[in-house]
Tab-separated table of C-alpha atoms and ligand atoms in Angstrom:
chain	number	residue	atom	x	y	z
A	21	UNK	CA	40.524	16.389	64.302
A	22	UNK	CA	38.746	18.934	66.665
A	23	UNK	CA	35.507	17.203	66.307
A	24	UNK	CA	37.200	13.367	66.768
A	25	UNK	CA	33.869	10.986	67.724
A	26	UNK	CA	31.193	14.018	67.970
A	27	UNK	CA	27.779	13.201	67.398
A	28	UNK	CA	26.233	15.877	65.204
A	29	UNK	CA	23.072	16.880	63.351
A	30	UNK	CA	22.843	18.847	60.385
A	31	UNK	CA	19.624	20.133	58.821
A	32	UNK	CA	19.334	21.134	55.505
A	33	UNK	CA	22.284	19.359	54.772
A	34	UNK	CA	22.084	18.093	51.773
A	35	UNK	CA	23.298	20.891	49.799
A	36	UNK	CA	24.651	24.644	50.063
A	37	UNK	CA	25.887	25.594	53.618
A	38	UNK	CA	24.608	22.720	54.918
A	39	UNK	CA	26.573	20.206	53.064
A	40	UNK	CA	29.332	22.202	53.216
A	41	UNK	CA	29.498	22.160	57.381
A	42	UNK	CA	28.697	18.169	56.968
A	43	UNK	CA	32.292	17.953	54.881
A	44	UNK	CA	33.982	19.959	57.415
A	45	UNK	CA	32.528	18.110	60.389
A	46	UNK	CA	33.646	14.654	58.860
A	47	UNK	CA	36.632	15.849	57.644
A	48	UNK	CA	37.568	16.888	61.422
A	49	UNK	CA	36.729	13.319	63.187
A	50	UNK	CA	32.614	13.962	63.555
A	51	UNK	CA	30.226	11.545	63.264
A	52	UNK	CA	27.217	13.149	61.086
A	53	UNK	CA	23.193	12.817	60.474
A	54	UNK	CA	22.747	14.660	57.028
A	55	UNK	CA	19.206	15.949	57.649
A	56	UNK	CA	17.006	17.519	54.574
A	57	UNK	CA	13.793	17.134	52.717
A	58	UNK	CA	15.597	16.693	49.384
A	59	UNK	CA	15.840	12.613	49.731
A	60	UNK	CA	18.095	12.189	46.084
A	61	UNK	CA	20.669	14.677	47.258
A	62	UNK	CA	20.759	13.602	50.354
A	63	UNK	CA	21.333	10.211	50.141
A	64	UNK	CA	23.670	10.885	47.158
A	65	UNK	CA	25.881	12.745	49.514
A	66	UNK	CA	25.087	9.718	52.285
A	67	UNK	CA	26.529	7.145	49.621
A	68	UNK	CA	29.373	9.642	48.199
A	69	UNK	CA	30.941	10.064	52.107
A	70	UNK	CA	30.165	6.371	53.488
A	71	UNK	CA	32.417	5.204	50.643
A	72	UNK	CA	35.158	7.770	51.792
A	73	UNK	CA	35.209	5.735	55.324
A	74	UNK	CA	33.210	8.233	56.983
A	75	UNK	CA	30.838	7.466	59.626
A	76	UNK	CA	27.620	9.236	58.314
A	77	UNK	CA	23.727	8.981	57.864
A	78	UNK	CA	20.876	10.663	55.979
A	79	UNK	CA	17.426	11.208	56.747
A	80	UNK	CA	14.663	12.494	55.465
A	81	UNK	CA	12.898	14.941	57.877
A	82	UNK	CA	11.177	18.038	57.234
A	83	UNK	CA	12.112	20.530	60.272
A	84	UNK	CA	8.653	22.100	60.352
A	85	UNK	CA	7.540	18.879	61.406
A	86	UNK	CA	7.466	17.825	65.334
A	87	UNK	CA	6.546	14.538	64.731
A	88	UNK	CA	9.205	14.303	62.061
A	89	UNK	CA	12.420	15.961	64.186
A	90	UNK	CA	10.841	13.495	66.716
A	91	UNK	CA	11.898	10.748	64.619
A	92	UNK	CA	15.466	12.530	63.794
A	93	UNK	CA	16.452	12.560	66.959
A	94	UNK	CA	15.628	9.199	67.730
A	95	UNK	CA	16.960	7.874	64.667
A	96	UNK	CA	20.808	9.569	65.402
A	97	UNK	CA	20.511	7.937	69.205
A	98	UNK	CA	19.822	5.072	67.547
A	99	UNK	CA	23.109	4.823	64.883
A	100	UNK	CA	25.723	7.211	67.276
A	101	UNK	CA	24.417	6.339	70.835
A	102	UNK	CA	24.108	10.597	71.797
A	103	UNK	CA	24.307	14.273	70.219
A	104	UNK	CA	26.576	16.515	70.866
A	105	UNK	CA	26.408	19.516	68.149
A	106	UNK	CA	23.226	20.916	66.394
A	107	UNK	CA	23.334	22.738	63.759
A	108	UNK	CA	19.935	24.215	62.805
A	109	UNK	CA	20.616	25.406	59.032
A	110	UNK	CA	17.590	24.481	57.327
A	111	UNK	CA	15.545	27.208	55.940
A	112	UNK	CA	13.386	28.820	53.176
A	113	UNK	CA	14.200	32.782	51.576
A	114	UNK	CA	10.869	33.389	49.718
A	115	UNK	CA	10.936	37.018	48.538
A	116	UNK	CA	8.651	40.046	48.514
A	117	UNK	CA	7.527	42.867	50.727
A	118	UNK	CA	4.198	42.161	53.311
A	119	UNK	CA	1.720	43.517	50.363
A	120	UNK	CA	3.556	41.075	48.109
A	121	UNK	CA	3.545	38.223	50.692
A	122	UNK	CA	0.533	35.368	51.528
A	123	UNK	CA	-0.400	34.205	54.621
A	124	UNK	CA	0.475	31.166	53.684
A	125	UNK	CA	3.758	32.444	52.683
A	126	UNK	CA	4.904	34.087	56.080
A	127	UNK	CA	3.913	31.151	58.050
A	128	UNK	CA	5.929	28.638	55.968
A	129	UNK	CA	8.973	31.188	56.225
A	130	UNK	CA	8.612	31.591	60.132
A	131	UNK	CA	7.982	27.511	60.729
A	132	UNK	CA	10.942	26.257	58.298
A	133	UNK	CA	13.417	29.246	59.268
A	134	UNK	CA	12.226	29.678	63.443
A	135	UNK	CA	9.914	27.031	64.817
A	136	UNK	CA	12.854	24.587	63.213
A	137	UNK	CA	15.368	25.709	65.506
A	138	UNK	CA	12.723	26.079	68.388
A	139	UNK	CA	11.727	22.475	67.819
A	140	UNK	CA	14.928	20.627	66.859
A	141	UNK	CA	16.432	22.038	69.707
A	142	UNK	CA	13.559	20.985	72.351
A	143	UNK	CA	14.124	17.620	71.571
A	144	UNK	CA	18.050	17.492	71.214
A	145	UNK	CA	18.881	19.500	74.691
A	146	UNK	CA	17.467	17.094	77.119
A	147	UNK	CA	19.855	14.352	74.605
A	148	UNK	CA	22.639	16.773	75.370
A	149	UNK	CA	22.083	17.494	79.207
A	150	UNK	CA	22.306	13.621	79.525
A	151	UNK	CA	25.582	13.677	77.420
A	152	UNK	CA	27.068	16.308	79.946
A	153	UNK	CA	26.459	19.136	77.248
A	154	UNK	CA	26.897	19.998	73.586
A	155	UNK	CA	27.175	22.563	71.071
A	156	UNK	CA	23.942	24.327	68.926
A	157	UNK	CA	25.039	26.429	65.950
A	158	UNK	CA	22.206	28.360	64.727
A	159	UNK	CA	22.123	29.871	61.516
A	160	UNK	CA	20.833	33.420	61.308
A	161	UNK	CA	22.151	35.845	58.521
A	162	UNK	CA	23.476	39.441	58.305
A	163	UNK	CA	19.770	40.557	57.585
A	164	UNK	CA	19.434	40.115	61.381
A	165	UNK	CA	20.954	43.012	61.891
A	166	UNK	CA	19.988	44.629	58.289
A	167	UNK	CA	16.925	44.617	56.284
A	168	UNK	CA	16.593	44.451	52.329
A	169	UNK	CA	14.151	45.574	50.200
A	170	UNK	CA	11.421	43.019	49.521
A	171	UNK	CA	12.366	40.423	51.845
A	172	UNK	CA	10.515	40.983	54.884
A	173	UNK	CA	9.281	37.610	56.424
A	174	UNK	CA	12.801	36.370	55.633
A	175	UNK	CA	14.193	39.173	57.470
A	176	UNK	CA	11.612	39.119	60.235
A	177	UNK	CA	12.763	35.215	60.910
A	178	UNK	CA	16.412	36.044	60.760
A	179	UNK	CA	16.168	38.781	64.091
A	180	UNK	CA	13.933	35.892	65.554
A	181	UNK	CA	17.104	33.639	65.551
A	182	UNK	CA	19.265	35.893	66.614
A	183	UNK	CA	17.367	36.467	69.704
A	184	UNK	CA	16.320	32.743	69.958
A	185	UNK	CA	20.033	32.368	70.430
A	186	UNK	CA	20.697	34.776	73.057
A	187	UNK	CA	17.793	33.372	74.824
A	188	UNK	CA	18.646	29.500	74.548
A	189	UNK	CA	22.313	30.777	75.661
A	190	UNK	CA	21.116	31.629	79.025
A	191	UNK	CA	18.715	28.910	79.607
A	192	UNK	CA	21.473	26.230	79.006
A	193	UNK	CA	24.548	27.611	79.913
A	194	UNK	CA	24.326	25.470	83.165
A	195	UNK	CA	23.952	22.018	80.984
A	196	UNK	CA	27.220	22.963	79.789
A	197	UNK	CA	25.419	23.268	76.258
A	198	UNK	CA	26.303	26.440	74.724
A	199	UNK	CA	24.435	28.322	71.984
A	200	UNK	CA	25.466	30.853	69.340
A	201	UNK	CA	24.330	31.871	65.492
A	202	UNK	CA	26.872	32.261	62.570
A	203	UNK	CA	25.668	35.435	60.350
A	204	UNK	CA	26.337	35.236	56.421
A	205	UNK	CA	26.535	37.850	54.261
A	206	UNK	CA	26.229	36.825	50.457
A	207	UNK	CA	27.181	32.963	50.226
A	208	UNK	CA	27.150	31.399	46.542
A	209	UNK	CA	24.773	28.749	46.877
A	210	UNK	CA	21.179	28.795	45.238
A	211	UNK	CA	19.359	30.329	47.983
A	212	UNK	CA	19.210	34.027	46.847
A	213	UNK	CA	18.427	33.626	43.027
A	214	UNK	CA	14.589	34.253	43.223
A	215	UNK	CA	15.242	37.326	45.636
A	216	UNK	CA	17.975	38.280	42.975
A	217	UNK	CA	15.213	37.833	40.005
A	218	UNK	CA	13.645	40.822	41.682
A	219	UNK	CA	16.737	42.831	41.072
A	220	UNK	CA	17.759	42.225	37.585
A	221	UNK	CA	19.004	38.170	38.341
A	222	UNK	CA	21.390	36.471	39.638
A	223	UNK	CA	24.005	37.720	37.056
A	224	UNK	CA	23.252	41.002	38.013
A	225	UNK	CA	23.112	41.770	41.682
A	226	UNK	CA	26.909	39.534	41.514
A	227	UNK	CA	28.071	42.608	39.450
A	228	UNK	CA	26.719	44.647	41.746
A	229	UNK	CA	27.921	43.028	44.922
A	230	UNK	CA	30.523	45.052	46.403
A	231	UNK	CA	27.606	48.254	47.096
A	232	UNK	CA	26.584	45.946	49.582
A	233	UNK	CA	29.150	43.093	50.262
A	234	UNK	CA	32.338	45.014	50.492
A	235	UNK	CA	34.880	42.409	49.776
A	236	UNK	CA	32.893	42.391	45.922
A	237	UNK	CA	32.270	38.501	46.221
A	238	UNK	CA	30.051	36.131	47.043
A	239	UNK	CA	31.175	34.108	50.332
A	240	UNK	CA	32.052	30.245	49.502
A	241	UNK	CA	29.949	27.485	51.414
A	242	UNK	CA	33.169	26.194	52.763
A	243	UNK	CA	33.490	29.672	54.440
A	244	UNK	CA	30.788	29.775	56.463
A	245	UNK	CA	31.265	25.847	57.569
A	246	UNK	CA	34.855	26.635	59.227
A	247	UNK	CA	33.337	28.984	61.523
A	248	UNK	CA	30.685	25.932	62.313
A	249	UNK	CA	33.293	23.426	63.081
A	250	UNK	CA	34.448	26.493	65.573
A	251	UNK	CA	31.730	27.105	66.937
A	252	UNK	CA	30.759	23.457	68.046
A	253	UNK	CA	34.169	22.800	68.658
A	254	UNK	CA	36.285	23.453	72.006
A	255	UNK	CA	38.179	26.202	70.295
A	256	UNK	CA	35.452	28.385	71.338
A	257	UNK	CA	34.545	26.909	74.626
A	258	UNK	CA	34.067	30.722	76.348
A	259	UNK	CA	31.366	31.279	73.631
A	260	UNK	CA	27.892	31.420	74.393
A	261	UNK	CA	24.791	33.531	73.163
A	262	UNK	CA	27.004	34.776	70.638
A	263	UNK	CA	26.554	36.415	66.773
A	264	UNK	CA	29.537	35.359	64.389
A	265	UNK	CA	29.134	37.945	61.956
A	266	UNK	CA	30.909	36.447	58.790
A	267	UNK	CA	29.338	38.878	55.806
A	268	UNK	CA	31.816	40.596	53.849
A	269	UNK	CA	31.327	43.743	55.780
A	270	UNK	CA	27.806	44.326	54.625
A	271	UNK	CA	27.011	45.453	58.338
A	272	UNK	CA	30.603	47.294	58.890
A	273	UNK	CA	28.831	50.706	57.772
A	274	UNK	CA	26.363	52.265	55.483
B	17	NAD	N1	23.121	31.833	50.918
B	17	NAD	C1	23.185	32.964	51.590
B	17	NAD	O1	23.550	34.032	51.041
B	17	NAD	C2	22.833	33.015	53.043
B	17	NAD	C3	23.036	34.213	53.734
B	17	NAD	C4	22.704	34.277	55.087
B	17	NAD	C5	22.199	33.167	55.728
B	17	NAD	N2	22.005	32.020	55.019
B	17	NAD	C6	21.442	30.893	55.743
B	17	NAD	O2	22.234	29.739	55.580
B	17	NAD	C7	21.400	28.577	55.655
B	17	NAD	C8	21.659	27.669	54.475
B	17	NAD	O3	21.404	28.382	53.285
B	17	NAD	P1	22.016	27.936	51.869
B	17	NAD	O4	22.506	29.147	51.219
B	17	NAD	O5	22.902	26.772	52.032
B	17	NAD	O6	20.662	27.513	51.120
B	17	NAD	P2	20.305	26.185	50.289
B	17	NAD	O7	18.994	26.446	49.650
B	17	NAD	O8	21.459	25.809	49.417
B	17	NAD	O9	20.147	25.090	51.421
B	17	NAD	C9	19.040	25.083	52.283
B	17	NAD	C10	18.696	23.637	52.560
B	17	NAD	O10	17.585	23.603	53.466
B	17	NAD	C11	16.715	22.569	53.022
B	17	NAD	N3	15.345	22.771	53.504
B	17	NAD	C12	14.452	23.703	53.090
B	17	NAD	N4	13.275	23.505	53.719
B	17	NAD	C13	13.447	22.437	54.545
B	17	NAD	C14	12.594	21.760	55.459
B	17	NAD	N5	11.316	22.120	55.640
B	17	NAD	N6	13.101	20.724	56.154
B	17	NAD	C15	14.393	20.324	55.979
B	17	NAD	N7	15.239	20.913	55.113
B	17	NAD	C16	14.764	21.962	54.418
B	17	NAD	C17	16.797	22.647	51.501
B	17	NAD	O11	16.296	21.462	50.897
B	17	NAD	C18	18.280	22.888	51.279
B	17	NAD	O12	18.995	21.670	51.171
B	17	NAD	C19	19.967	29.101	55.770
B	17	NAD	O13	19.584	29.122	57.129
B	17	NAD	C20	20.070	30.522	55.257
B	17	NAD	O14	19.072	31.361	55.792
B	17	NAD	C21	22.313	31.912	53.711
């Protein structure tokens, strides 16, 4: 129970990764807002883990929304009293190179993947600093460190994070709040497939895998959420400003 009466939000929670961390996070004591724009799964997953015992919530918010994370935050003070882990997940992977890409295209990627984490954030610190300090797990991605072919406002908003983090680190390392980014490599969730139709499908970029994923398989949800639960919990209390690089090797070499 490394997590035993936490307060935590979750965004994009209510499937992939995200639901994923929310098990974990239960499963280890936390109390948990499951935050998405998909209301069905969502509250599917709501109904599923209340009936288990556990102490958790969903609601609807779209993180590219102020006035909407506004609410969010508000609402988890309201059911749990404080926060005391963030874990900004939520985010879009919309494929093609900058000829390929809209406007319109590059500004959803950069408000759903970056201004989320910029604006969730903002509003959960000062919620933390009264609390005496927390935990923020941000979620950038081995393409902060690597780029791929026809991905380019995806990878553009994955460096942002990584920096983000760095930057957060320093501001709130004296709130006790600490701030650090997990990296994925290849995780099997739904997230990649229209990047993958650009590459022969899903099917075949799996074959494939191990020219860029060196362990030759895709990374399981439940993966990437143990190395959330360490991250907000006190097992890595030295932490801060930190990339976890979890990826299969895809950055180990060329
Ligand atoms: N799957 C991978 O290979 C991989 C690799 C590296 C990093 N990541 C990162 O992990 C995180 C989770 O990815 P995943 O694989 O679980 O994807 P996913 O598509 O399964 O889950 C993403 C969730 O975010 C939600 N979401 C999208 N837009 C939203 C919005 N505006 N407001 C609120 N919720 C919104 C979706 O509804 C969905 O539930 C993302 O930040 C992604 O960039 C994934």
């Amino acid at each position: 129970m490394r997590l035993k009466n936490k307060v935590a939000i979750v965004t994009g929670s209510a499937k992939g990764i995200g639901e994923a961390i929310v098990r974990d996070f239960v499963n280890e004591g936390a109390k948990v807002i499951i935050s998405d724009i998909l209301e069905a799964e969502g509250q599917a997953l709501e109904e599923e883990l209340q009936k288990k015992g556990y102490s958790v919530y969903f609601f609807k918010t779209d993180v590219s929304s102020e006035k909407n994370i506004q609410e969010l935050v508000k609402f988890t003070v309201e059911k749990f009293g404080t926060i005391n882990i963030l874990c900004n997940n939520a985010a879009v992977n919309i494929p093609g190179s900058v000829i390929e890409l809209t406007e319109d295209i590059w500004n959803k990627t950069m408000d759903v993947n970056v201004k989320s984490h910029f604006l969730v954030s903002k509003h959960v610190i000062p919620v933390m600093q009264k609390a005496g300090g927390g935990s923020i797990v941000n979620t950038a991605s081995a393409n902060s460190f690597v780029a791929e072919p026809r991905l380019s406002a995806y990878v553009a908003s994955k460096g942002a994070i990584l920096m983000l983090t760095r930057a957060m680190a320093l501001d709130f390392a004296k709130d006790n709040i600490r701030v650090n980014c997990i990296c994925p490599g290849w995780v099997d969730t739904t997230f990649n497939d229209a990047h993958a139709e650009l590459f022969g499908g899903r099917e075949a970029v799996l074959k494939d895998l191990a020219s860029v994923q060196p362990i030759g398989r895709p990374i399981a949800p439940m993966e990437i959420a143990k190395i959330a639960t360490f991250l907000a919990s006190d097992d890595s209390s030295c932490m801060t400003g930190s990339p976890v690089i979890a990826d299969g090797g895809i950055t180990a070499g060329v």
